[in-house]
PDB file of C-alpha atoms in Angstrom:
ATOM      1  CA  UNK A   1     -28.031 -20.301  23.803  1.00 79.00           C
ATOM      2  CA  UNK A   2     -27.833 -23.900  24.896  1.00 87.00           C
ATOM      3  CA  UNK A   3     -30.251 -26.315  23.272  1.00 88.00           C
ATOM      4  CA  UNK A   4     -32.460 -28.720  25.205  1.00 90.00           C
ATOM      5  CA  UNK A   5     -30.109 -31.636  24.367  1.00 89.00           C
ATOM      6  CA  UNK A   6     -27.210 -29.514  25.664  1.00 90.00           C
ATOM      7  CA  UNK A   7     -29.024 -28.896  28.958  1.00 93.00           C
ATOM      8  CA  UNK A   8     -29.866 -32.587  29.258  1.00 93.00           C
ATOM      9  CA  UNK A   9     -26.261 -33.598  28.545  1.00 92.00           C
ATOM     10  CA  UNK A  10     -24.950 -31.029  31.025  1.00 94.00           C
ATOM     11  CA  UNK A  11     -27.313 -32.359  33.708  1.00 95.00           C
ATOM     12  CA  UNK A  12     -26.113 -35.895  32.997  1.00 94.00           C
ATOM     13  CA  UNK A  13     -22.511 -34.719  33.357  1.00 94.00           C
ATOM     14  CA  UNK A  14     -23.325 -33.217  36.762  1.00 95.00           C
ATOM     15  CA  UNK A  15     -25.008 -36.470  37.789  1.00 95.00           C
ATOM     16  CA  UNK A  16     -21.839 -38.324  36.807  1.00 93.00           C
ATOM     17  CA  UNK A  17     -19.828 -35.903  38.958  1.00 93.00           C
ATOM     18  CA  UNK A  18     -22.139 -36.637  41.893  1.00 93.00           C
ATOM     19  CA  UNK A  19     -21.728 -40.382  41.361  1.00 92.00           C
ATOM     20  CA  UNK A  20     -17.957 -39.977  41.251  1.00 90.00           C
ATOM     21  CA  UNK A  21     -18.036 -37.965  44.487  1.00 90.00           C
ATOM     22  CA  UNK A  22     -20.127 -40.709  46.087  1.00 87.00           C
ATOM     23  CA  UNK A  23     -17.395 -43.269  45.429  1.00 87.00           C
ATOM     24  CA  UNK A  24     -14.895 -41.081  47.307  1.00 84.00           C
ATOM     25  CA  UNK A  25     -16.974 -40.834  50.457  1.00 82.00           C
ATOM     26  CA  UNK A  26     -18.543 -38.014  52.425  1.00 78.00           C
ATOM     27  CA  UNK A  27     -15.464 -36.440  53.953  1.00 74.00           C
ATOM     28  CA  UNK A  28     -14.186 -34.717  50.829  1.00 82.00           C
ATOM     29  CA  UNK A  29     -13.640 -30.930  50.672  1.00 84.00           C
ATOM     30  CA  UNK A  30     -15.345 -28.717  48.123  1.00 88.00           C
ATOM     31  CA  UNK A  31     -14.555 -29.447  44.477  1.00 90.00           C
ATOM     32  CA  UNK A  32     -14.874 -27.033  41.557  1.00 93.00           C
ATOM     33  CA  UNK A  33     -15.568 -28.245  38.040  1.00 94.00           C
ATOM     34  CA  UNK A  34     -15.291 -26.555  34.659  1.00 93.00           C
ATOM     35  CA  UNK A  35     -17.682 -28.018  32.088  1.00 93.00           C
ATOM     36  CA  UNK A  36     -17.093 -27.875  28.348  1.00 90.00           C
ATOM     37  CA  UNK A  37     -18.255 -29.658  25.237  1.00 86.00           C
ATOM     38  CA  UNK A  38     -16.190 -31.883  22.991  1.00 75.00           C
ATOM     39  CA  UNK A  39     -16.199 -32.753  19.334  1.00 61.00           C
ATOM     40  CA  UNK A  40     -19.085 -35.053  18.286  1.00 59.00           C
ATOM     41  CA  UNK A  41     -18.225 -38.524  17.040  1.00 51.00           C
ATOM     42  CA  UNK A  42     -20.158 -37.820  13.816  1.00 53.00           C
ATOM     43  CA  UNK A  43     -21.690 -34.776  12.163  1.00 52.00           C
ATOM     44  CA  UNK A  44     -25.133 -35.844  13.378  1.00 53.00           C
ATOM     45  CA  UNK A  45     -24.098 -36.744  16.926  1.00 55.00           C
ATOM     46  CA  UNK A  46     -24.701 -34.544  19.953  1.00 65.00           C
ATOM     47  CA  UNK A  47     -21.567 -32.914  21.347  1.00 70.00           C
ATOM     48  CA  UNK A  48     -20.412 -34.631  24.525  1.00 82.00           C
ATOM     49  CA  UNK A  49     -20.263 -32.582  27.736  1.00 90.00           C
ATOM     50  CA  UNK A  50     -17.159 -33.130  29.852  1.00 88.00           C
ATOM     51  CA  UNK A  51     -15.990 -31.832  33.208  1.00 90.00           C
ATOM     52  CA  UNK A  52     -12.513 -31.030  34.481  1.00 89.00           C
ATOM     53  CA  UNK A  53     -11.634 -30.394  38.093  1.00 90.00           C
ATOM     54  CA  UNK A  54     -10.347 -26.903  38.838  1.00 91.00           C
ATOM     55  CA  UNK A  55      -7.727 -27.591  41.542  1.00 87.00           C
ATOM     56  CA  UNK A  56      -7.849 -25.457  44.655  1.00 85.00           C
ATOM     57  CA  UNK A  57      -5.030 -24.338  46.877  1.00 82.00           C
ATOM     58  CA  UNK A  58      -5.033 -26.620  49.949  1.00 76.00           C
ATOM     59  CA  UNK A  59      -5.848 -23.649  52.183  1.00 76.00           C
ATOM     60  CA  UNK A  60      -8.904 -22.775  50.083  1.00 79.00           C
ATOM     61  CA  UNK A  61     -10.016 -26.395  49.791  1.00 70.00           C
ATOM     62  CA  UNK A  62     -10.118 -26.712  53.571  1.00 64.00           C
ATOM     63  CA  UNK A  63     -11.693 -23.306  54.162  1.00 58.00           C
ATOM     64  CA  UNK A  64     -15.130 -24.136  52.788  1.00 52.00           C
ATOM     65  CA  UNK A  65     -16.527 -24.128  56.328  1.00 50.00           C
ATOM     66  CA  UNK A  66     -16.909 -20.379  55.771  1.00 57.00           C
ATOM     67  CA  UNK A  67     -19.359 -21.271  53.038  1.00 79.00           C
ATOM     68  CA  UNK A  68     -18.987 -22.346  49.415  1.00 88.00           C
ATOM     69  CA  UNK A  69     -20.445 -19.053  48.177  1.00 88.00           C
ATOM     70  CA  UNK A  70     -17.656 -17.054  49.841  1.00 89.00           C
ATOM     71  CA  UNK A  71     -15.048 -19.325  48.280  1.00 90.00           C
ATOM     72  CA  UNK A  72     -16.605 -18.946  44.825  1.00 92.00           C
ATOM     73  CA  UNK A  73     -16.515 -15.152  45.100  1.00 91.00           C
ATOM     74  CA  UNK A  74     -12.903 -15.321  46.305  1.00 90.00           C
ATOM     75  CA  UNK A  75     -11.797 -17.355  43.289  1.00 92.00           C
ATOM     76  CA  UNK A  76     -13.771 -15.073  40.960  1.00 92.00           C
ATOM     77  CA  UNK A  77     -11.860 -12.113  42.409  1.00 91.00           C
ATOM     78  CA  UNK A  78      -8.581 -13.978  41.876  1.00 90.00           C
ATOM     79  CA  UNK A  79      -9.421 -14.608  38.218  1.00 89.00           C
ATOM     80  CA  UNK A  80     -10.489 -11.007  37.665  1.00 83.00           C
ATOM     81  CA  UNK A  81      -7.521  -9.289  39.337  1.00 77.00           C
ATOM     82  CA  UNK A  82      -3.760  -9.038  38.748  1.00 76.00           C
ATOM     83  CA  UNK A  83      -1.746 -12.124  37.812  1.00 76.00           C
ATOM     84  CA  UNK A  84      -2.495 -14.935  40.267  1.00 82.00           C
ATOM     85  CA  UNK A  85      -1.839 -18.683  40.471  1.00 84.00           C
ATOM     86  CA  UNK A  86      -5.523 -19.358  39.792  1.00 87.00           C
ATOM     87  CA  UNK A  87      -5.236 -17.493  36.496  1.00 85.00           C
ATOM     88  CA  UNK A  88      -2.339 -19.767  35.559  1.00 82.00           C
ATOM     89  CA  UNK A  89      -4.432 -22.788  36.513  1.00 85.00           C
ATOM     90  CA  UNK A  90      -7.349 -21.646  34.348  1.00 87.00           C
ATOM     91  CA  UNK A  91      -5.004 -20.893  31.441  1.00 83.00           C
ATOM     92  CA  UNK A  92      -3.561 -24.400  31.729  1.00 81.00           C
ATOM     93  CA  UNK A  93      -6.994 -26.030  31.746  1.00 84.00           C
ATOM     94  CA  UNK A  94      -8.259 -23.977  28.814  1.00 83.00           C
ATOM     95  CA  UNK A  95      -5.057 -24.740  26.922  1.00 79.00           C
ATOM     96  CA  UNK A  96      -5.470 -28.474  27.480  1.00 79.00           C
ATOM     97  CA  UNK A  97      -9.109 -28.338  26.369  1.00 81.00           C
ATOM     98  CA  UNK A  98      -8.225 -26.498  23.177  1.00 77.00           C
ATOM     99  CA  UNK A  99      -5.409 -28.884  22.360  1.00 76.00           C
ATOM    100  CA  UNK A 100      -7.861 -31.788  22.450  1.00 74.00           C
ATOM    101  CA  UNK A 101     -10.832 -29.890  20.963  1.00 76.00           C
ATOM    102  CA  UNK A 102      -9.864 -26.519  19.465  1.00 73.00           C
ATOM    103  CA  UNK A 103     -13.477 -25.371  18.955  1.00 76.00           C
ATOM    104  CA  UNK A 104     -14.735 -26.456  22.384  1.00 80.00           C
ATOM    105  CA  UNK A 105     -17.089 -24.172  24.292  1.00 83.00           C
ATOM    106  CA  UNK A 106     -16.761 -23.475  28.011  1.00 87.00           C
ATOM    107  CA  UNK A 107     -20.328 -24.051  29.189  1.00 92.00           C
ATOM    108  CA  UNK A 108     -20.590 -23.915  32.974  1.00 94.00           C
ATOM    109  CA  UNK A 109     -18.938 -23.885  36.379  1.00 96.00           C
ATOM    110  CA  UNK A 110     -20.006 -26.265  39.130  1.00 96.00           C
ATOM    111  CA  UNK A 111     -19.286 -26.767  42.818  1.00 95.00           C
ATOM    112  CA  UNK A 112     -19.615 -30.056  44.699  1.00 94.00           C
ATOM    113  CA  UNK A 113     -19.794 -29.556  48.458  1.00 91.00           C
ATOM    114  CA  UNK A 114     -21.208 -30.868  51.733  1.00 88.00           C
ATOM    115  CA  UNK A 115     -24.306 -29.395  53.293  1.00 86.00           C
ATOM    116  CA  UNK A 116     -27.107 -30.026  55.772  1.00 84.00           C
ATOM    117  CA  UNK A 117     -30.675 -30.589  54.643  1.00 84.00           C
ATOM    118  CA  UNK A 118     -33.698 -30.282  56.964  1.00 84.00           C
ATOM    119  CA  UNK A 119     -35.801 -33.448  56.695  1.00 85.00           C
ATOM    120  CA  UNK A 120     -38.726 -34.193  59.028  1.00 84.00           C
ATOM    121  CA  UNK A 121     -37.611 -31.577  61.577  1.00 81.00           C
ATOM    122  CA  UNK A 122     -34.052 -32.795  61.737  1.00 86.00           C
ATOM    123  CA  UNK A 123     -30.885 -32.086  59.815  1.00 86.00           C
ATOM    124  CA  UNK A 124     -29.361 -34.705  57.569  1.00 88.00           C
ATOM    125  CA  UNK A 125     -26.028 -34.722  55.793  1.00 88.00           C
ATOM    126  CA  UNK A 126     -26.311 -33.903  52.128  1.00 90.00           C
ATOM    127  CA  UNK A 127     -24.029 -33.400  49.183  1.00 92.00           C
ATOM    128  CA  UNK A 128     -24.893 -30.812  46.585  1.00 93.00           C
ATOM    129  CA  UNK A 129     -23.645 -30.239  43.074  1.00 95.00           C
ATOM    130  CA  UNK A 130     -24.563 -26.682  42.063  1.00 96.00           C
ATOM    131  CA  UNK A 131     -23.858 -25.252  38.614  1.00 96.00           C
ATOM    132  CA  UNK A 132     -24.565 -22.223  36.436  1.00 95.00           C
ATOM    133  CA  UNK A 133     -24.324 -22.372  32.650  1.00 94.00           C
ATOM    134  CA  UNK A 134     -23.591 -19.619  30.130  1.00 92.00           C
ATOM    135  CA  UNK A 135     -27.324 -18.843  29.815  1.00 92.00           C
ATOM    136  CA  UNK A 136     -27.615 -18.197  33.567  1.00 92.00           C
ATOM    137  CA  UNK A 137     -29.497 -21.437  34.154  1.00 94.00           C
ATOM    138  CA  UNK A 138     -29.108 -22.897  37.661  1.00 96.00           C
ATOM    139  CA  UNK A 139     -28.644 -26.606  38.355  1.00 96.00           C
ATOM    140  CA  UNK A 140     -28.714 -28.257  41.770  1.00 95.00           C
ATOM    141  CA  UNK A 141     -28.325 -31.943  42.559  1.00 95.00           C
ATOM    142  CA  UNK A 142     -28.962 -32.883  46.201  1.00 94.00           C
ATOM    143  CA  UNK A 143     -28.145 -36.340  47.548  1.00 92.00           C
ATOM    144  CA  UNK A 144     -29.001 -37.138  51.156  1.00 92.00           C
ATOM    145  CA  UNK A 145     -26.602 -39.381  53.015  1.00 89.00           C
ATOM    146  CA  UNK A 146     -27.707 -42.958  52.461  1.00 87.00           C
ATOM    147  CA  UNK A 147     -29.788 -42.236  49.359  1.00 89.00           C
ATOM    148  CA  UNK A 148     -29.017 -43.994  46.097  1.00 90.00           C
ATOM    149  CA  UNK A 149     -29.781 -41.089  43.776  1.00 91.00           C
ATOM    150  CA  UNK A 150     -29.797 -37.287  43.943  1.00 93.00           C
ATOM    151  CA  UNK A 151     -32.800 -35.019  43.551  1.00 94.00           C
ATOM    152  CA  UNK A 152     -32.267 -32.876  40.442  1.00 95.00           C
ATOM    153  CA  UNK A 153     -33.393 -29.264  40.011  1.00 93.00           C
ATOM    154  CA  UNK A 154     -32.918 -27.260  36.805  1.00 94.00           C
ATOM    155  CA  UNK A 155     -34.132 -23.659  37.020  1.00 93.00           C
ATOM    156  CA  UNK A 156     -34.188 -21.687  33.762  1.00 92.00           C
ATOM    157  CA  UNK A 157     -34.967 -18.380  35.513  1.00 88.00           C
ATOM    158  CA  UNK A 158     -33.521 -18.335  39.044  1.00 88.00           C
ATOM    159  CA  UNK A 159     -35.307 -15.883  41.338  1.00 78.00           C
ATOM    160  CA  UNK A 160     -33.862 -13.610  43.990  1.00 77.00           C
ATOM    161  CA  UNK A 161     -34.218 -16.391  46.551  1.00 78.00           C
ATOM    162  CA  UNK A 162     -31.768 -18.650  44.700  1.00 85.00           C
ATOM    163  CA  UNK A 163     -29.073 -20.187  46.943  1.00 88.00           C
ATOM    164  CA  UNK A 164     -25.973 -18.045  47.626  1.00 89.00           C
ATOM    165  CA  UNK A 165     -23.899 -20.427  45.530  1.00 92.00           C
ATOM    166  CA  UNK A 166     -25.853 -19.257  42.480  1.00 93.00           C
ATOM    167  CA  UNK A 167     -24.493 -15.723  42.738  1.00 92.00           C
ATOM    168  CA  UNK A 168     -21.017 -17.057  43.495  1.00 92.00           C
ATOM    169  CA  UNK A 169     -21.071 -19.281  40.412  1.00 94.00           C
ATOM    170  CA  UNK A 170     -22.375 -16.405  38.268  1.00 94.00           C
ATOM    171  CA  UNK A 171     -19.435 -14.279  39.436  1.00 92.00           C
ATOM    172  CA  UNK A 172     -17.020 -17.134  38.746  1.00 92.00           C
ATOM    173  CA  UNK A 173     -18.482 -17.726  35.286  1.00 91.00           C
ATOM    174  CA  UNK A 174     -18.226 -14.033  34.391  1.00 91.00           C
ATOM    175  CA  UNK A 175     -14.647 -13.776  35.669  1.00 89.00           C
ATOM    176  CA  UNK A 176     -13.607 -16.912  33.804  1.00 86.00           C
ATOM    177  CA  UNK A 177     -15.131 -15.726  30.528  1.00 82.00           C
ATOM    178  CA  UNK A 178     -13.515 -12.301  30.919  1.00 81.00           C
ATOM    179  CA  UNK A 179     -10.118 -13.856  31.615  1.00 79.00           C
ATOM    180  CA  UNK A 180     -10.188 -16.234  28.647  1.00 75.00           C
ATOM    181  CA  UNK A 181     -11.364 -13.494  26.273  1.00 69.00           C
ATOM    182  CA  UNK A 182      -8.865 -10.831  27.349  1.00 66.00           C
ATOM    183  CA  UNK A 183      -5.716 -12.908  27.732  1.00 59.00           C
ATOM    184  CA  UNK A 184      -3.065 -10.787  26.003  1.00 44.00           C
ATOM    185  CA  UNK A 185      -1.415 -11.897  22.799  1.00 37.00           C
ATOM    186  CA  UNK A 186       1.810 -10.143  21.796  1.00 31.00           C
ATOM    187  CA  UNK A 187       2.905 -10.332  18.167  1.00 31.00           C
ATOM    188  CA  UNK A 188       6.239 -11.856  17.227  1.00 29.00           C
ATOM    189  CA  UNK A 189       8.988  -9.755  15.738  1.00 31.00           C
ATOM    190  CA  UNK A 190      11.304 -11.144  13.098  1.00 32.00           C
ATOM    191  CA  UNK A 191      15.063 -11.042  13.384  1.00 33.00           C
ATOM    192  CA  UNK A 192      17.315  -9.917  10.554  1.00 35.00           C
ATOM    193  CA  UNK A 193      17.758 -13.573   9.602  1.00 36.00           C
ATOM    194  CA  UNK A 194      14.026 -14.067   9.264  1.00 39.00           C
ATOM    195  CA  UNK A 195      13.829 -16.401  12.259  1.00 39.00           C
ATOM    196  CA  UNK A 196      11.546 -15.924  15.230  1.00 40.00           C
ATOM    197  CA  UNK A 197      13.643 -14.960  18.285  1.00 39.00           C
ATOM    198  CA  UNK A 198      13.554 -17.151  21.363  1.00 37.00           C
ATOM    199  CA  UNK A 199      13.164 -14.077  23.576  1.00 37.00           C
ATOM    200  CA  UNK A 200       9.587 -13.498  22.408  1.00 39.00           C
ATOM    201  CA  UNK A 201       7.659 -15.585  24.918  1.00 39.00           C
ATOM    202  CA  UNK A 202       4.139 -14.150  24.732  1.00 53.00           C
ATOM    203  CA  UNK A 203       2.988 -15.378  21.332  1.00 72.00           C
ATOM    204  CA  UNK A 204       1.185 -18.747  21.391  1.00 77.00           C
ATOM    205  CA  UNK A 205       3.030 -21.571  19.695  1.00 84.00           C
ATOM    206  CA  UNK A 206      -0.052 -23.355  18.400  1.00 80.00           C
ATOM    207  CA  UNK A 207      -3.067 -22.258  16.392  1.00 76.00           C
ATOM    208  CA  UNK A 208      -6.118 -24.028  15.052  1.00 72.00           C
ATOM    209  CA  UNK A 209      -6.477 -24.918  11.375  1.00 74.00           C
ATOM    210  CA  UNK A 210      -8.383 -27.198   9.046  1.00 73.00           C
ATOM    211  CA  UNK A 211     -12.140 -27.692   8.636  1.00 68.00           C
ATOM    212  CA  UNK A 212     -14.025 -26.371  11.683  1.00 61.00           C
ATOM    213  CA  UNK A 213     -10.698 -25.700  13.399  1.00 59.00           C
ATOM    214  CA  UNK A 214     -10.308 -29.385  14.215  1.00 66.00           C
ATOM    215  CA  UNK A 215      -6.504 -29.514  13.855  1.00 74.00           C
ATOM    216  CA  UNK A 216      -3.646 -27.920  15.743  1.00 79.00           C
ATOM    217  CA  UNK A 217      -0.801 -26.290  13.801  1.00 84.00           C
ATOM    218  CA  UNK A 218       2.612 -25.313  15.132  1.00 88.00           C
ATOM    219  CA  UNK A 219       3.188 -21.683  14.157  1.00 87.00           C
ATOM    220  CA  UNK A 220       6.954 -22.139  14.294  1.00 90.00           C
ATOM    221  CA  UNK A 221       7.536 -25.028  11.882  1.00 92.00           C
ATOM    222  CA  UNK A 222       4.080 -25.593  10.380  1.00 90.00           C
ATOM    223  CA  UNK A 223       3.600 -29.156  11.647  1.00 91.00           C
ATOM    224  CA  UNK A 224      -0.055 -30.165  11.972  1.00 89.00           C
ATOM    225  CA  UNK A 225      -1.325 -32.403  14.790  1.00 87.00           C
ATOM    226  CA  UNK A 226       2.210 -33.375  15.805  1.00 89.00           C
ATOM    227  CA  UNK A 227       2.035 -32.573  19.506  1.00 87.00           C
ATOM    228  CA  UNK A 228       2.953 -34.313  22.729  1.00 88.00           C
ATOM    229  CA  UNK A 229       1.003 -33.390  25.855  1.00 84.00           C
ATOM    230  CA  UNK A 230       2.280 -34.054  29.376  1.00 85.00           C
ATOM    231  CA  UNK A 231       0.681 -33.348  32.760  1.00 82.00           C
ATOM    232  CA  UNK A 232       2.413 -33.720  36.114  1.00 83.00           C
ATOM    233  CA  UNK A 233       1.491 -32.710  39.678  1.00 80.00           C
ATOM    234  CA  UNK A 234       2.981 -29.286  40.240  1.00 75.00           C
ATOM    235  CA  UNK A 235       5.963 -28.752  42.503  1.00 70.00           C
ATOM    236  CA  UNK A 236       3.940 -25.855  43.930  1.00 64.00           C
ATOM    237  CA  UNK A 237       1.951 -28.397  45.914  1.00 67.00           C
ATOM    238  CA  UNK A 238      -1.328 -27.841  44.076  1.00 66.00           C
ATOM    239  CA  UNK A 239      -2.493 -27.802  40.485  1.00 68.00           C
ATOM    240  CA  UNK A 240      -0.519 -29.256  37.600  1.00 74.00           C
ATOM    241  CA  UNK A 241       2.482 -28.470  35.436  1.00 80.00           C
ATOM    242  CA  UNK A 242       1.537 -28.984  31.798  1.00 81.00           C
ATOM    243  CA  UNK A 243       3.445 -28.989  28.543  1.00 85.00           C
ATOM    244  CA  UNK A 244       2.268 -29.079  24.934  1.00 86.00           C
ATOM    245  CA  UNK A 245       5.298 -29.740  22.711  1.00 89.00           C
ATOM    246  CA  UNK A 246       5.679 -29.868  18.942  1.00 92.00           C
ATOM    247  CA  UNK A 247       7.171 -33.238  18.027  1.00 92.00           C
ATOM    248  CA  UNK A 248       8.818 -31.785  14.924  1.00 92.00           C
ATOM    249  CA  UNK A 249      10.662 -28.658  16.082  1.00 93.00           C
ATOM    250  CA  UNK A 250      10.479 -28.910  19.874  1.00 92.00           C
ATOM    251  CA  UNK A 251       8.618 -25.638  20.457  1.00 91.00           C
ATOM    252  CA  UNK A 252       6.374 -25.800  23.510  1.00 89.00           C
ATOM    253  CA  UNK A 253       3.747 -24.051  25.591  1.00 84.00           C
ATOM    254  CA  UNK A 254       4.010 -24.709  29.325  1.00 83.00           C
ATOM    255  CA  UNK A 255       1.933 -23.735  32.336  1.00 79.00           C
ATOM    256  CA  UNK A 256       2.358 -24.009  36.077  1.00 72.00           C
ATOM    257  CA  UNK A 257       0.548 -22.477  39.070  1.00 67.00           C
ATOM    258  CA  UNK A 258       3.455 -20.182  39.975  1.00 65.00           C
ATOM    259  CA  UNK A 259       4.751 -18.702  36.714  1.00 63.00           C
ATOM    260  CA  UNK A 260       1.631 -19.188  34.610  1.00 69.00           C
ATOM    261  CA  UNK A 261       1.621 -19.639  30.859  1.00 73.00           C
ATOM    262  CA  UNK A 262       4.865 -19.487  28.888  1.00 77.00           C
ATOM    263  CA  UNK A 263       5.855 -20.112  25.288  1.00 82.00           C
ATOM    264  CA  UNK A 264       9.201 -21.633  24.342  1.00 86.00           C
ATOM    265  CA  UNK A 265       9.696 -21.318  20.576  1.00 89.00           C
ATOM    266  CA  UNK A 266      12.509 -23.305  19.024  1.00 89.00           C
ATOM    267  CA  UNK A 267      14.847 -21.940  16.361  1.00 88.00           C
ATOM    268  CA  UNK A 268      13.369 -22.721  12.950  1.00 87.00           C
ATOM    269  CA  UNK A 269      14.662 -23.619  10.461  1.00 84.00           C
ATOM    270  CA  UNK A 270      17.267 -25.355  12.592  1.00 80.00           C
ATOM    271  CA  UNK A 271      20.803 -24.064  12.318  1.00 73.00           C
ATOM    272  CA  UNK A 272      23.006 -26.221  10.076  1.00 70.00           C
ATOM    273  CA  UNK A 273      25.619 -28.275  11.925  1.00 66.00           C
ATOM    274  CA  UNK A 274      29.139 -26.902  11.898  1.00 59.00           C
ATOM    275  CA  UNK A 275      31.568 -28.652   9.600  1.00 50.00           C
ATOM    276  CA  UNK A 276      33.739 -31.061  11.471  1.00 48.00           C
ATOM    277  CA  UNK A 277      37.533 -30.568  11.102  1.00 50.00           C
TER     278      UNK A 277
END
């Protein structure tokens, strides 16, 4: 269960997301956020809560007029079904989080969207940031157009009359947890030379090691914390292409919205150079 400081930090992270949305104006489409914790600066410090945007396909980002709840259920179905681009996107995000903080926890999903709020018998534009954490707690920040600060609601036990986004976020949270916990791992076979074959692409290249799993170890060559991470806008037109590469042997894990997660192990030990004539 999340502690009171965790809930407070998560609420502050959502408030920061609302402030960031305010700087971008009121015409923005719906935005999804995945919230996780990071490593504390010291043993006594509270773990920092961070948010990462979960990129939407342009068609989905512009289709929120049908309602944010419907979109949340749609993405939950995509994460819980056969291989889809959204599964590749989630795998990429989780991979990036675990590279930076191997023992990070995925804490909540959030949606930032436009709405209308009845005020004094008339409707006013509003922006909401709704979230559900791993304990089922519901958060809602509502900022009326022209207001300096949002109104914050944190409901530990949401009732049946909770907004439709609550049930959509619960479905998204469950689908995301199921996906990250059941992602298949296929063991590597060894060749007759004792080297790991390049054709085995399903085994992860990197694993955690060290005290509290704070370091990242290349399973091909054994290098620890020698990684290079790159992120580029995907050629698919949405999401990102990512690469985590071992600086020592060149093995890499890559992700993209079309082909998903892939491992590219290098030959190790490297083959000796041929003698020159």
